[in-house]
XYZ file of C-alpha atoms in Angstrom:
601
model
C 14.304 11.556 -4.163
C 11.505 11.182 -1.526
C 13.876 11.059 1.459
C 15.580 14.291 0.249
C 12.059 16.691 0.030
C 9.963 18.378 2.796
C 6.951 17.495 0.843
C 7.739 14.394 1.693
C 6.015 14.533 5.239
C 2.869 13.744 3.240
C 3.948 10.139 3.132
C 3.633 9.829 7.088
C 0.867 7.560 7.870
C 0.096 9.275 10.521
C 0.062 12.738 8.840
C -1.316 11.891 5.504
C -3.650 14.828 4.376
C -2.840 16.563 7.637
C -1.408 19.644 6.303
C -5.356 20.693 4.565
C -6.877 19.692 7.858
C -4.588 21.346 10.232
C -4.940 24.697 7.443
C -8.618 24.271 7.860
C -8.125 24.434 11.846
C -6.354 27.246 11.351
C -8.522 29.394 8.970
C -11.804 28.260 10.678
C -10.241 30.313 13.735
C -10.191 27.066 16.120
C -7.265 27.768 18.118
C -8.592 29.742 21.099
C -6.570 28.695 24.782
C -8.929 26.566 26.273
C -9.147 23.314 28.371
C -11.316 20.419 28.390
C -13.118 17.611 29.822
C -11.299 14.564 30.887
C -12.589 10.990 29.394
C -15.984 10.107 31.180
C -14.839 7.531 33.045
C -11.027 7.778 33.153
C -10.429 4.387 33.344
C -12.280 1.061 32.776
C -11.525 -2.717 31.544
C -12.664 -5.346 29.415
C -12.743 -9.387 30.547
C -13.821 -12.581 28.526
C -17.374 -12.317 30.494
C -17.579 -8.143 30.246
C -16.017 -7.529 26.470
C -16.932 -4.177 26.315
C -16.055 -0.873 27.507
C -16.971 2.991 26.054
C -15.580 6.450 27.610
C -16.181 9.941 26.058
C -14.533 13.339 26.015
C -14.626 16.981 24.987
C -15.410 19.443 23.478
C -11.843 19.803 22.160
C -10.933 23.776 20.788
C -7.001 23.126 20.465
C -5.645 20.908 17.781
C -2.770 19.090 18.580
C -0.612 18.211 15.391
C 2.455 17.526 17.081
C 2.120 13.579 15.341
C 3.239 15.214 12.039
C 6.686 15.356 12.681
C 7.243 12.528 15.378
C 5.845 11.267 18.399
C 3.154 12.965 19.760
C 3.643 15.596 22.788
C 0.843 16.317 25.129
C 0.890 19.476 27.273
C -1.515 22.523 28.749
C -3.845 23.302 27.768
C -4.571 19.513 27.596
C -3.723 17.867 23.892
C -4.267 14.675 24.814
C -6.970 12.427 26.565
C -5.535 9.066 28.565
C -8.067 6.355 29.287
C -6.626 3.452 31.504
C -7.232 0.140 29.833
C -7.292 -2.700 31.584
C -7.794 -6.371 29.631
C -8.270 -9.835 31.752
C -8.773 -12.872 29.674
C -7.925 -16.265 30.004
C -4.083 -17.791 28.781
C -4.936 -19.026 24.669
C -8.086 -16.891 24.620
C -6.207 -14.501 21.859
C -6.670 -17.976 19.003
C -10.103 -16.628 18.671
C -10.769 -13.569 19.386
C -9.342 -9.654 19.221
C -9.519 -6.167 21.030
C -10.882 -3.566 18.695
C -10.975 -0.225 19.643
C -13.139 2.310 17.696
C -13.246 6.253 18.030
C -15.988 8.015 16.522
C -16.848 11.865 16.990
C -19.794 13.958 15.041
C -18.417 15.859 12.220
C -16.802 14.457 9.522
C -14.728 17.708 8.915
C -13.364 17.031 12.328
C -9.858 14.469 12.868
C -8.891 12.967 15.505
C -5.906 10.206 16.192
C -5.720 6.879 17.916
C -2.669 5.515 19.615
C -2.214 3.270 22.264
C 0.885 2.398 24.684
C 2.084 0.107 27.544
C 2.771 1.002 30.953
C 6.217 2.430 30.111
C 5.016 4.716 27.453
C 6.259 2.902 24.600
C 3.895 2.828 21.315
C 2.046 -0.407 20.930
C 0.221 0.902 17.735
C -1.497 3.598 16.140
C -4.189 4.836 13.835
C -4.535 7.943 12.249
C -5.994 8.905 8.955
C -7.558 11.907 7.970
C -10.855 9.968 8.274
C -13.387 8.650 11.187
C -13.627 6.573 12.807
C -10.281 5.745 13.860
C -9.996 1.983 14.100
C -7.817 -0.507 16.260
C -6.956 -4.197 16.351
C -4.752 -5.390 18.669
C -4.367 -9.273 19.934
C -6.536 -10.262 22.902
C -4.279 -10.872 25.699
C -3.886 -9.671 29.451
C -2.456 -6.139 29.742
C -2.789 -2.912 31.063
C -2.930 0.090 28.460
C -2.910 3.775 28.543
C -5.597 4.329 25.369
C -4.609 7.868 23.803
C -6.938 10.417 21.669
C -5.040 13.509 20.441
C -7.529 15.774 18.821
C -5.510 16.670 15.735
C -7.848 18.925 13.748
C -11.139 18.832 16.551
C -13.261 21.504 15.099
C -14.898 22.136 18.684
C -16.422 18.310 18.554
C -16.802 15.851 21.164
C -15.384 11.762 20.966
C -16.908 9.200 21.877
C -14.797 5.202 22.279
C -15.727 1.922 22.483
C -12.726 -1.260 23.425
C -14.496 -4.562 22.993
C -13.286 -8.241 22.778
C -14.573 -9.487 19.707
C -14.270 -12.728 17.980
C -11.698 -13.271 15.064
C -13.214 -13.899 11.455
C -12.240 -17.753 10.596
C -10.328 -17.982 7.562
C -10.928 -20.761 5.306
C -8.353 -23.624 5.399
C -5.839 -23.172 2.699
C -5.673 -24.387 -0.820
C -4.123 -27.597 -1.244
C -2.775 -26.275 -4.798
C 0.774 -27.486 -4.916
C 2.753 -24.330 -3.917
C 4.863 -22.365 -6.454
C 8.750 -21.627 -6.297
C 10.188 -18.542 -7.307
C 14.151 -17.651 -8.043
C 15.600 -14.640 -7.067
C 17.686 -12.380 -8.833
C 19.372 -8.709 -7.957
C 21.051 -6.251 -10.405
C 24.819 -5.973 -10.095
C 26.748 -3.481 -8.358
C 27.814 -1.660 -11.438
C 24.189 -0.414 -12.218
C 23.187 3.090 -11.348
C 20.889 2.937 -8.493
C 21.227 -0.935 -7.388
C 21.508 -0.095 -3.980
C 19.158 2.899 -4.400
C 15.962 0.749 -5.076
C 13.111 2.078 -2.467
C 9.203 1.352 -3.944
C 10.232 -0.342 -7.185
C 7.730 -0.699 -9.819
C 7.713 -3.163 -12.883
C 5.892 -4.441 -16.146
C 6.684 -6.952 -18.549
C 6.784 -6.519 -22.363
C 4.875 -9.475 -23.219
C 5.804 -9.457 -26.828
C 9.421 -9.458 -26.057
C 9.605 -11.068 -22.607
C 11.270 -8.178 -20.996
C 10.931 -7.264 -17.359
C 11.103 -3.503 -17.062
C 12.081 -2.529 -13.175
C 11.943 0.931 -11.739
C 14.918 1.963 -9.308
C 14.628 5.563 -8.186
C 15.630 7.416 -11.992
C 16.793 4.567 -13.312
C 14.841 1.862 -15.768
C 16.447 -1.582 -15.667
C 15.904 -3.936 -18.109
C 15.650 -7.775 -17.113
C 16.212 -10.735 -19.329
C 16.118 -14.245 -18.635
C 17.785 -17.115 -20.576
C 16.825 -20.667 -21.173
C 18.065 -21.603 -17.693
C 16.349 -18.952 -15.961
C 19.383 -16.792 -15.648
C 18.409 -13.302 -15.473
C 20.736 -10.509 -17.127
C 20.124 -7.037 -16.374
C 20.729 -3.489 -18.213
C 20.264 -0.108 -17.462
C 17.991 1.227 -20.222
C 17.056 4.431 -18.098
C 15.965 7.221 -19.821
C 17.785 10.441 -20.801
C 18.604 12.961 -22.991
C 21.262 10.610 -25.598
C 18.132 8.309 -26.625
C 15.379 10.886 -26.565
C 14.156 12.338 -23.013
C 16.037 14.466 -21.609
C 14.067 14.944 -18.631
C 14.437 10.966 -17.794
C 16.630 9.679 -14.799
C 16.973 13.571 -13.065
C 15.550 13.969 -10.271
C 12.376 12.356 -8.230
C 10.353 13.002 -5.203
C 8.234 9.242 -6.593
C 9.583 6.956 -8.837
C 6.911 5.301 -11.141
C 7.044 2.924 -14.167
C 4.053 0.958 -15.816
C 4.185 -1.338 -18.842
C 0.863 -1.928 -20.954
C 0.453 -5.719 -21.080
C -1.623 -5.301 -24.604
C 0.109 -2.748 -26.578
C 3.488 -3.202 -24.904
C 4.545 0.287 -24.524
C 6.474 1.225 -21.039
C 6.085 4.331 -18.779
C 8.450 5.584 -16.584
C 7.844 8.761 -14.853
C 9.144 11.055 -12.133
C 7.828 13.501 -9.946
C 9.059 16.718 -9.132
C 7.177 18.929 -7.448
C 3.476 19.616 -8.988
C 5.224 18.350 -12.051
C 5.362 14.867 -13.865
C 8.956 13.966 -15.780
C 6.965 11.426 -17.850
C 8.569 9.355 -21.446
C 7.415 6.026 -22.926
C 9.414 3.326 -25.021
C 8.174 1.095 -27.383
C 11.080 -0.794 -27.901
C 12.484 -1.651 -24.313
C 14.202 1.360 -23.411
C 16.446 1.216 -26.364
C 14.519 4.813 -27.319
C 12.070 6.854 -25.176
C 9.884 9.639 -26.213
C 8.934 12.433 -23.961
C 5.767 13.379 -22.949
C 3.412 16.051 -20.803
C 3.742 14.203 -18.377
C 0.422 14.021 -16.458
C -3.075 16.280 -15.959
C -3.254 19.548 -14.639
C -2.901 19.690 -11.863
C -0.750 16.922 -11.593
C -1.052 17.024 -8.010
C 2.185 17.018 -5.152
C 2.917 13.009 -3.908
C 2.236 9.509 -4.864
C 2.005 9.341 -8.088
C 0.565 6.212 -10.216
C 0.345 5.056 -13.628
C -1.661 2.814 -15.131
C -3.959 1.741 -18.349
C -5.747 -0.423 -20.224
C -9.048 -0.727 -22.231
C -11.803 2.654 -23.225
C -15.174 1.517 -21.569
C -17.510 0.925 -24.596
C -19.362 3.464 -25.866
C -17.305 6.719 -25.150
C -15.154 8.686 -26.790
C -12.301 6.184 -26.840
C -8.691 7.540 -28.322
C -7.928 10.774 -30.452
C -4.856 8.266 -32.184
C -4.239 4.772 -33.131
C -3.027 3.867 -29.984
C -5.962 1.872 -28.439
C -5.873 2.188 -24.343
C -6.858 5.000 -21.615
C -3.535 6.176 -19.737
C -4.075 6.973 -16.372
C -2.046 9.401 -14.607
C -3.040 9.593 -10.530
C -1.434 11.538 -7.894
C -2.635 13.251 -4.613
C -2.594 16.725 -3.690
C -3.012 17.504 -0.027
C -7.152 18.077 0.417
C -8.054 15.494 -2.431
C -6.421 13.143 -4.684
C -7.277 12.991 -8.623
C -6.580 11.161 -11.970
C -6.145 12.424 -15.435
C -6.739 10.403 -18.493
C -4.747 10.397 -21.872
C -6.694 9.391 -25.042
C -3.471 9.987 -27.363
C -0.851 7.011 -25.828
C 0.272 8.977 -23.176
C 1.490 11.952 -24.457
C -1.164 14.633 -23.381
C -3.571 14.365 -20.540
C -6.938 16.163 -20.067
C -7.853 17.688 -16.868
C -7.106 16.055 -13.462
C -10.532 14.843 -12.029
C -10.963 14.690 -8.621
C -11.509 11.016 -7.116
C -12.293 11.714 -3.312
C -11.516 14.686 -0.761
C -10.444 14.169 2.516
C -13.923 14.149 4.084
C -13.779 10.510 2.109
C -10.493 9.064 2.978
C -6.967 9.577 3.435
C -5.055 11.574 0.984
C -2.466 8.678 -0.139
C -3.713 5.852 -2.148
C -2.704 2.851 -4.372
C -2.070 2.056 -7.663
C -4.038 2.587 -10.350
C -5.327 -0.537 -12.289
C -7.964 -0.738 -15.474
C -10.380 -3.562 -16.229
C -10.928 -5.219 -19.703
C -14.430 -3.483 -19.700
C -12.560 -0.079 -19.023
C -13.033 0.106 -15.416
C -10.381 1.923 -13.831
C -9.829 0.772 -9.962
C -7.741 3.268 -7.159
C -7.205 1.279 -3.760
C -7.113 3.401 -0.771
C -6.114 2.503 3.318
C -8.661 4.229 4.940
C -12.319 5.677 3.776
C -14.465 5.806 6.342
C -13.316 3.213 8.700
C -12.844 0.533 6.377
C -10.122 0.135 3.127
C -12.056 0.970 -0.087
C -11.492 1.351 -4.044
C -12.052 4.627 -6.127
C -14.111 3.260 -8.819
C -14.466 5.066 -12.520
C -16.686 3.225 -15.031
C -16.856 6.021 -17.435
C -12.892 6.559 -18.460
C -12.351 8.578 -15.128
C -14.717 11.243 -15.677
C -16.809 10.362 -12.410
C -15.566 8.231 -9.551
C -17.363 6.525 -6.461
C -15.899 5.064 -3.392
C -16.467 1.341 -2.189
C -15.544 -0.042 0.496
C -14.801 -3.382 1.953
C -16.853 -3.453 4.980
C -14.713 -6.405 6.375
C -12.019 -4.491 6.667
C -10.233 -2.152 8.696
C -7.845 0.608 7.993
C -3.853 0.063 7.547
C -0.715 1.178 7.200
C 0.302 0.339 3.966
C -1.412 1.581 1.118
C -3.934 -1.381 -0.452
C -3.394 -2.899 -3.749
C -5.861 -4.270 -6.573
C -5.584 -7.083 -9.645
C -8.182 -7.632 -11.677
C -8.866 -10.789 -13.757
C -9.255 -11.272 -17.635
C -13.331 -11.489 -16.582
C -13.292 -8.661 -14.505
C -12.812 -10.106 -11.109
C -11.226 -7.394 -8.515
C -8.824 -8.831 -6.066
C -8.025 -6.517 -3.266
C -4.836 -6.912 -0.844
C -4.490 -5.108 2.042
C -2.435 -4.740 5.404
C -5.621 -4.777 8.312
C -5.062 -2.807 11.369
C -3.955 -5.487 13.153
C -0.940 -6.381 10.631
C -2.861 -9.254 8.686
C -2.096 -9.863 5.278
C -5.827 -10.195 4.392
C -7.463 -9.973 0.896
C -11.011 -9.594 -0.515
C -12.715 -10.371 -4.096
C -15.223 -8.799 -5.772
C -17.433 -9.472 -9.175
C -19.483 -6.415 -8.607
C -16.904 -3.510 -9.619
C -16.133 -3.554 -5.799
C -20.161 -2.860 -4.486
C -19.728 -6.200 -2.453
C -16.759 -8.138 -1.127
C -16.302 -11.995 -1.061
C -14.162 -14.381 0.959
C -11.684 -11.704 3.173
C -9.683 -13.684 4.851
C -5.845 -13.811 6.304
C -3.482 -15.777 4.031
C -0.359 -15.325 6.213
C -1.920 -16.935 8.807
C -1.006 -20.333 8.203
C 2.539 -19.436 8.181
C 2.352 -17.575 11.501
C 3.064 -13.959 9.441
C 1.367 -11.298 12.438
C 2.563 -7.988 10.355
C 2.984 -7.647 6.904
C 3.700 -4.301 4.821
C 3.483 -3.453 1.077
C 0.484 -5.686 -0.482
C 0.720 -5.775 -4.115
C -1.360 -8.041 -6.196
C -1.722 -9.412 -9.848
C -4.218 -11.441 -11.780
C -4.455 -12.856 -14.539
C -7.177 -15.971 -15.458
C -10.339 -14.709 -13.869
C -10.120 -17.488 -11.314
C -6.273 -17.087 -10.710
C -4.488 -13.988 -8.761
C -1.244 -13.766 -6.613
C -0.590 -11.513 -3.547
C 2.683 -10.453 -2.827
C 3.902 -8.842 0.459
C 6.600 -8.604 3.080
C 5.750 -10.229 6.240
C 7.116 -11.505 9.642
C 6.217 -13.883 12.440
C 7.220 -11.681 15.043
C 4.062 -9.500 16.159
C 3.985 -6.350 18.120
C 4.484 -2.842 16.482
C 6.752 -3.181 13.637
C 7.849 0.423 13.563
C 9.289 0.425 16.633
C 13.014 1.173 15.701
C 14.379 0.195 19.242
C 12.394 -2.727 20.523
C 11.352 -4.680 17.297
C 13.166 -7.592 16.638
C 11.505 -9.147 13.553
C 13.053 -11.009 10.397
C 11.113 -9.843 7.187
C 10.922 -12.062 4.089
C 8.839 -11.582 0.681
C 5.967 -13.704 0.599
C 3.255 -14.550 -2.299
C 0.007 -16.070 -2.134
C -1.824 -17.524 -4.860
C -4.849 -18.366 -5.761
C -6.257 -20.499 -8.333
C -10.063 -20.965 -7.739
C -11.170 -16.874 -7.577
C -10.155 -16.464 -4.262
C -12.187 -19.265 -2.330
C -8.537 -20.257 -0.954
C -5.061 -18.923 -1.023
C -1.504 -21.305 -0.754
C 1.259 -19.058 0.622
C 5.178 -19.454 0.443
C 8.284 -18.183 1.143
C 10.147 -16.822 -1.630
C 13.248 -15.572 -0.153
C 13.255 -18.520 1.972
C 17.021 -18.199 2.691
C 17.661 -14.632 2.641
C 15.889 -12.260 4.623
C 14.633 -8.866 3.241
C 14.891 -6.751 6.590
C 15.398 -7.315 10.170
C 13.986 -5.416 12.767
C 11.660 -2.114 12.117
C 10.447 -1.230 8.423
C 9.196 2.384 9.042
C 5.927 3.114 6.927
C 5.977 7.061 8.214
C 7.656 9.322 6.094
C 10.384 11.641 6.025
C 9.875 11.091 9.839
C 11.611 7.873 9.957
C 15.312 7.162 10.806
C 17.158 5.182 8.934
C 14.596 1.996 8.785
C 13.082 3.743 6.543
C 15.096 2.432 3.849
C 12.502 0.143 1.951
C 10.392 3.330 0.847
C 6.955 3.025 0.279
C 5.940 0.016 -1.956
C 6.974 -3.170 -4.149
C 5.093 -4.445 -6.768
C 4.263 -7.814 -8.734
C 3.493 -8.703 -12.697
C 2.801 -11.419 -14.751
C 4.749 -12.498 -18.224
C 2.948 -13.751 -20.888
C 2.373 -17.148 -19.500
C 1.320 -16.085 -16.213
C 4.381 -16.416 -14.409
C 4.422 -13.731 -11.258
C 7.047 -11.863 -11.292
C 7.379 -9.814 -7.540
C 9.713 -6.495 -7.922
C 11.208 -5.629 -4.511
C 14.186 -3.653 -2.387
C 16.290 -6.191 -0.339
C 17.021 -4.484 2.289
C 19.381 -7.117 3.699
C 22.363 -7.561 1.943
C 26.105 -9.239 2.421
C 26.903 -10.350 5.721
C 23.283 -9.279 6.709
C 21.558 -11.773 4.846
C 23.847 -14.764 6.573
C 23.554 -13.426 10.048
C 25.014 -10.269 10.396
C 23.397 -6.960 11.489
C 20.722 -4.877 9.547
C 22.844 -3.392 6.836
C 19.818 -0.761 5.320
C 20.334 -1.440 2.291
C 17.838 -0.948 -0.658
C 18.971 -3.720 -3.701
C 17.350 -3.811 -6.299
C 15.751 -7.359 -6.774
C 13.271 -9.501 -8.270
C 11.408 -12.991 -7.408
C 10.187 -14.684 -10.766
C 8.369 -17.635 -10.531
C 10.081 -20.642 -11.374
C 7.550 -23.878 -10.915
C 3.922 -24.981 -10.263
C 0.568 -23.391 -12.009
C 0.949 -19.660 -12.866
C -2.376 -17.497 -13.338
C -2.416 -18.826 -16.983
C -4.374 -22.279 -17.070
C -3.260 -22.743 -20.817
C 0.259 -23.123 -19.561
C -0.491 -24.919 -16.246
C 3.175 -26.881 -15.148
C 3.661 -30.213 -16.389
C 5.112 -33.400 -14.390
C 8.601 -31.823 -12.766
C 7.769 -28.430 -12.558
C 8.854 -27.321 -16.421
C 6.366 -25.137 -17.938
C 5.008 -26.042 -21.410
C 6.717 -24.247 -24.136
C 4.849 -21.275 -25.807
């Protein structure tokens, strides 16, 4: 399982794609014993009538890469350059406006980190990709910081930094859509890997009505009566009903379900190799499969599929729709298309290296028109999408320009006309999300749906679609603000949100849908093998639709028993699933009737 592997340290945030650049320090001979030049000034401040401040500093020769495995360490020769922050603003003056700090330095080979910390050292929040600039967002109030720059792979190059006061986008007010419910249900106790249920994945069969749910090795099946009762199975793969390489071992757990042709996915990664089999009948039988591209690259793996863009070569087989196969693999990050079902792959293509973003990225997700969409955190400053519209044989990066780089990894749904929905976690902890009708060349109406609801940090965006006009955005957020990774001072209450949307993203309603039963309290650590035991969410969640457009949100509660009704942060990792249960779904054909019933099929 992730937690268990070394190669796991490529899932720290702040180390993602580190191990190429700190191998490309190394062989480019940048290591010499030298000092440096101190930030130019040392020390400066911003106020509501002076918003902006800008030091510099280098050249750096020594990398410091001692973020990779924990908190950074500064020593001599100097590792590390302090700049004194001071910011004076006037009590409410944070309703409208931000501090945003940007560092920027010449080469784009070069890396350098961003952290920033109050006057007793503690970690207020970070940024550090494998990308420049570094960017910052941090809530506009009175305080004195120490503002940090480690030169992690510096290459010999020079920084230069800019804190400013800026003003705060306004969102649109929200839509006054009558706001959905959803019902909660987690597997029993008796189920392999219940409580072992870190970055689920899911898919519906929409022929049978089956939820499929991924739980480390283990494929649940989830059924739901007339009432709404949901019944689940274990349907995991293995060698008694055909793949004997199913429910072994994992460093990534991932499972996608075809919403046209109905065939499921699960796969697991071990090492450079994918443990891939399909069922087309619910789990009952699986078939094996190899697996994924070569090279099937080392972490994060995705799955996805859907539609040949017109014109090409289009499938070797009867089975209709592109598989996509995606993983990353240290200095770039590729995908590997299948035109026979799934069961062979063609080569791995490469979608970006690290001199365009950071090595970890989203799901996969493929248009009607063929378009296959990759989200990633950080490109160049801002979150972006890997964009093939040629069945993955090419790929260009877009980004949304409004945004700025996160945490969590972005996710993507795209409507039945094509529309691209991106949700993201912004630097600042926003649950913000963007829509484009351009194949992601242009973004439209970013805004912050938590805000309403007073949600300052949010982690694991996953999004759905499914009318062109009608997407939900699924998350886990909390009211409490600050750094949420900050295992001994953060005292938030997490609970699974989902926004909707029903008029292409113009306006978003937002609601609780654990309302009574919170999913963690305190810290969720996003960094890796690094983490201590907060760490027990993983890396993800994910969302659906059924075949009447009812969203279906997959996630790991990771508050359980005497947690959930006011006890202490048990660390669990249940296995659990929010289906909605009244108002519109993303289906306008079967729009809720007077009551909240749904119109029969």
């Amino acid at each position: 399982m992730a937690l268990l592997s070394a190669l796991r340290l490529l899932h720290h945030p702040r180390s993602r794609g580190r191990v190429a650049v700190g191998l490309l320090a190394l062989l480019a001979g940048t290591l010499p014993s030298a000092s440096v030049d101190a930030a130019t000034p040392p020390s400066g401040s911003v106020t509501d009538t002076a918003p902006t401040t800008t030091w510099s500093a280098g050249p750096f020769a020594v990398p410091n890469v001692s973020g990779t495995t924990g908190t950074v360490s500064c020593g001599s020769p100097q590792l590390c350059d302090d700049y004194a922050l001071k910011v004076s603003v006037p009590v409410g003056y944070d309703a409208g406006h931000r501090l945003r700090m940007d560092v920027k330095w010449p080469d784009s080979a070069a890396d350098f980190d961003l952290y920033v910390l109050d006057p007793d050292g503690h970690e207020v929040a970070a940024s550090a990709s494998a990308g420049a600039p570094e960017t910052m967002l941090l809530p506009a109030v009175t305080a004195s910081y120490t503002v940090r720059v480690v030169p992690y792979a510096p290459l010999g190059d020079s920084f230069t930094a800019t804190a400013s006061l800026v003003a705060s986008p306004v969102d649109p007010p929200p839509s006054t859509a009558v706001p959905p419910t959803y019902a909660n249900s987690s597997a029993p106790d008796g189920i392999t890997d219940a409580h072992n249920a870190g970055e689920p994945s899911i898919g519906v069969d929409r022929a049978s009505g089956a939820a499929m749910f991924q739980a480390y090795t283990s494929t649940l099946k989830v059924t739901y009566g007339a009432a709404g009762t949901a019944t689940w199975q274990d349907k995991s793969a293995n060698a008694a009903n055909g793949c004997p390489q199913g429910s072994t071992t994992s460093l990534d757990p991932i499972l996608f379900t075809d919403p046209a042709t109905h065939r499921t996915f699960e796969s697991q990664l071990a090492g450079k190799t994918a443990l891939t089999c399909y069922t087309d009948d619910d789990g009952e039988t699986w078939t094996p499969t190899a697996g994924s591209g070569i090279n099937s690259g080392v972490d994060h793996q995705t799955l996805g599929g859907g539609p040949f863009t017109p014109g090409g070569p289009g499938s070797v087989t009867s089975y209709p729709d592109a598989v996509y196969y995606c993983s990353q693999d240290i200095a770039d990050a590729s995908c590997a298309v299948s035109r026979d079902g799934g069961v062979t792959y063609g080569p791995a293509v490469p979608m970006y290296s690290l001199l365009d973003c950071g090595g970890l990225h989203g799901h996969v997700k493929v248009a009607p028109d063929g378009t296959v969409y990759v989200p990633n955190k950080g490109c160049g400053g801002h979150q972006a999408v890997a964009v093939s519209e040629d069945d993955g044989l090419t790929w260009t990066v877009r980004a949304n320009l409004s945004s700025t780089p996160g945490d969590s990894d972005p996710s993507v749904g795209i409507g039945a006309g094509g529309t691209v929905y991106m949700g993201y976690q912004n630097s600042d902890g926003a649950a913000r999300v963007a829509v484009s009708h351009d194949k992601g060349r242009t973004w439209l109406y970013d805004q912050n749906v938590g805000s309403a609801l007073g949600i300052k940090n949010i982690v694991f965006p996953a999004v759905t679609a499914g009318d062109d006009n009608r997407a939900a955005f699924a998350f886990l957020g909390t009211t409490t603000g600050g750094n949420y990774q900050d295992t001994d001072n953060f005292k938030g209450v997490w609970h699974l949100y989902v926004a909707t949307t029903y008029d292409g993203g113009q306006s978003w309603i937002t609601v609780d849908a654990t309302p009574t039963d919170p999913v963690q309290k305190g810290s969720i650590c996003t960094g890796g093998t690094t983490c201590g035991k907060d760490r027990n969410l993983l890396d993800f969640n994910d969302v659906t639709i059924d075949s009447r457009g009812r969203v279906l949100a997959a996630y790991a509660d990771g508050c359980t028993g005497s947690c959930a009704t006011g006890g202490a942060q048990n660390y669990d990792a249940l296995a659990s699933l929010a289906r909605q249960s009244s108002g519109n779904t993303l289906y306008g054909a079967y729009d809720a009737v007077a009551g909240g019933k749904h119109k029969k099929s």
